[in-house]
PDB file of C-alpha atoms in Angstrom:
ATOM      1  CA  MET A  28     -27.256-142.138  25.078  1.00  0.00           C
ATOM      2  CA  SER A  29     -26.861-138.450  24.375  1.00  0.00           C
ATOM      3  CA  ASP A  30     -23.700-136.994  22.877  1.00  0.00           C
ATOM      4  CA  HIS A  31     -24.544-133.661  24.462  1.00  0.00           C
ATOM      5  CA  GLN A  32     -22.138-132.173  26.934  1.00  0.00           C
ATOM      6  CA  PHE A  33     -23.024-130.170  29.990  1.00  0.00           C
ATOM      7  CA  ILE A  34     -20.691-127.507  31.327  1.00  0.00           C
ATOM      8  CA  ARG A  35     -21.247-126.047  34.790  1.00  0.00           C
ATOM      9  CA  PHE A  36     -19.956-122.693  35.997  1.00  0.00           C
ATOM     10  CA  LYS A  37     -20.564-119.858  38.430  1.00  0.00           C
ATOM     11  CA  LEU A  38     -21.385-116.344  37.275  1.00  0.00           C
ATOM     12  CA  SER A  39     -21.266-113.097  39.185  1.00  0.00           C
ATOM     13  CA  ILE A  40     -21.846-110.139  36.881  1.00  0.00           C
ATOM     14  CA  SER A  41     -23.020-106.817  38.280  1.00  0.00           C
ATOM     15  CA  TYR A  42     -25.882-104.936  36.658  1.00  0.00           C
ATOM     16  CA  ASP A  43     -23.438-102.224  35.549  1.00  0.00           C
ATOM     17  CA  GLN A  44     -21.103-104.799  33.996  1.00  0.00           C
ATOM     18  CA  TYR A  45     -23.968-106.334  32.015  1.00  0.00           C
ATOM     19  CA  LEU A  46     -25.110-102.853  30.960  1.00  0.00           C
ATOM     20  CA  ALA A  47     -22.059-102.815  28.657  1.00  0.00           C
ATOM     21  CA  VAL A  48     -23.866-105.446  26.570  1.00  0.00           C
ATOM     22  CA  TYR A  49     -26.817-103.151  25.970  1.00  0.00           C
ATOM     23  CA  GLN A  50     -24.446-100.289  25.158  1.00  0.00           C
ATOM     24  CA  GLY A  51     -22.784-102.437  22.491  1.00  0.00           C
ATOM     25  CA  ILE A  52     -19.427-102.437  24.288  1.00  0.00           C
ATOM     26  CA  ALA A  53     -19.456-106.095  25.346  1.00  0.00           C
ATOM     27  CA  LYS A  54     -20.721-108.947  23.217  1.00  0.00           C
ATOM     28  CA  THR A  55     -19.347-112.018  24.959  1.00  0.00           C
ATOM     29  CA  VAL A  56     -19.011-113.487  28.429  1.00  0.00           C
ATOM     30  CA  TRP A  57     -16.097-115.654  29.421  1.00  0.00           C
ATOM     31  CA  VAL A  58     -15.893-117.826  32.494  1.00  0.00           C
ATOM     32  CA  ILE A  59     -13.808-120.686  33.862  1.00  0.00           C
ATOM     33  CA  ALA A  60     -15.976-123.807  34.073  1.00  0.00           C
ATOM     34  CA  ASP A  61     -15.878-126.213  37.003  1.00  0.00           C
ATOM     35  CA  ASP A  62     -13.669-128.550  34.950  1.00  0.00           C
ATOM     36  CA  GLY A  63     -11.114-125.778  34.282  1.00  0.00           C
ATOM     37  CA  ARG A  64     -12.091-124.992  30.687  1.00  0.00           C
ATOM     38  CA  ARG A  65     -12.354-121.362  29.602  1.00  0.00           C
ATOM     39  CA  ILE A  66     -15.827-120.920  28.124  1.00  0.00           C
ATOM     40  CA  VAL A  67     -16.743-117.964  25.901  1.00  0.00           C
ATOM     41  CA  PHE A  68     -20.326-117.383  24.758  1.00  0.00           C
ATOM     42  CA  PRO A  69     -22.583-114.587  23.477  1.00  0.00           C
ATOM     43  CA  ALA A  70     -23.757-112.369  26.342  1.00  0.00           C
ATOM     44  CA  GLY A  71     -27.295-112.461  24.969  1.00  0.00           C
ATOM     45  CA  ASN A  72     -27.534-116.118  25.962  1.00  0.00           C
ATOM     46  CA  ILE A  73     -27.956-115.124  29.618  1.00  0.00           C
ATOM     47  CA  LYS A  74     -29.884-111.851  29.361  1.00  0.00           C
ATOM     48  CA  HIS A  75     -33.128-113.374  30.676  1.00  0.00           C
ATOM     49  CA  TYR A  76     -31.352-113.996  34.016  1.00  0.00           C
ATOM     50  CA  LEU A  77     -30.586-110.279  34.487  1.00  0.00           C
ATOM     51  CA  THR A  78     -32.021-108.732  37.661  1.00  0.00           C
ATOM     52  CA  LYS A  79     -31.527-105.351  39.335  1.00  0.00           C
ATOM     53  CA  THR A  80     -28.422-106.771  41.020  1.00  0.00           C
ATOM     54  CA  GLY A  81     -26.992-108.332  37.846  1.00  0.00           C
ATOM     55  CA  ILE A  82     -26.564-112.019  37.078  1.00  0.00           C
ATOM     56  CA  GLN A  83     -25.461-114.284  39.903  1.00  0.00           C
ATOM     57  CA  GLY A  84     -25.661-118.018  40.348  1.00  0.00           C
ATOM     58  CA  TYR A  85     -24.615-121.452  39.260  1.00  0.00           C
ATOM     59  CA  PHE A  86     -25.395-122.334  35.644  1.00  0.00           C
ATOM     60  CA  GLU A  87     -25.263-125.272  33.280  1.00  0.00           C
ATOM     61  CA  MET A  88     -24.687-124.872  29.553  1.00  0.00           C
ATOM     62  CA  GLU A  89     -25.707-127.603  27.143  1.00  0.00           C
ATOM     63  CA  LEU A  90     -23.872-128.208  23.869  1.00  0.00           C
ATOM     64  CA  ASN A  91     -24.860-130.711  21.183  1.00  0.00           C
ATOM     65  CA  ALA A  92     -22.576-133.343  19.639  1.00  0.00           C
ATOM     66  CA  GLN A  93     -21.199-130.698  17.238  1.00  0.00           C
ATOM     67  CA  ASN A  94     -20.378-128.360  20.179  1.00  0.00           C
ATOM     68  CA  LYS A  95     -23.200-126.016  19.186  1.00  0.00           C
ATOM     69  CA  PHE A  96     -25.073-124.092  21.875  1.00  0.00           C
ATOM     70  CA  VAL A  97     -28.358-125.687  22.971  1.00  0.00           C
ATOM     71  CA  GLY A  98     -29.185-123.710  26.103  1.00  0.00           C
ATOM     72  CA  ILE A  99     -28.268-122.423  29.541  1.00  0.00           C
ATOM     73  CA  LYS A 100     -30.204-123.009  32.715  1.00  0.00           C
ATOM     74  CA  LYS A 101     -29.728-121.699  36.213  1.00  0.00           C
ATOM     75  CA  LEU A 102     -29.271-124.430  38.795  1.00  0.00           C
ATOM     76  CA  ALA A 103     -30.776-124.264  42.277  1.00  0.00           C
TER      77      ALA A 103
END
């Protein structure tokens, strides 16, 4: 049995909002997870999901037993 935890959340970030990351203005993203927790993580963790319209969708973050970031995937 895995001690990893999985946190699901919705993101809707416009391209212009994410541009602040590249400009060095923003470094983190915060979101309210489905279970009500406020999650804060480095904005670079989702940069590969950036499109011309920004970053939209339903995501799942995986943390290990020590609450360290393992990964984020976009859910269908």
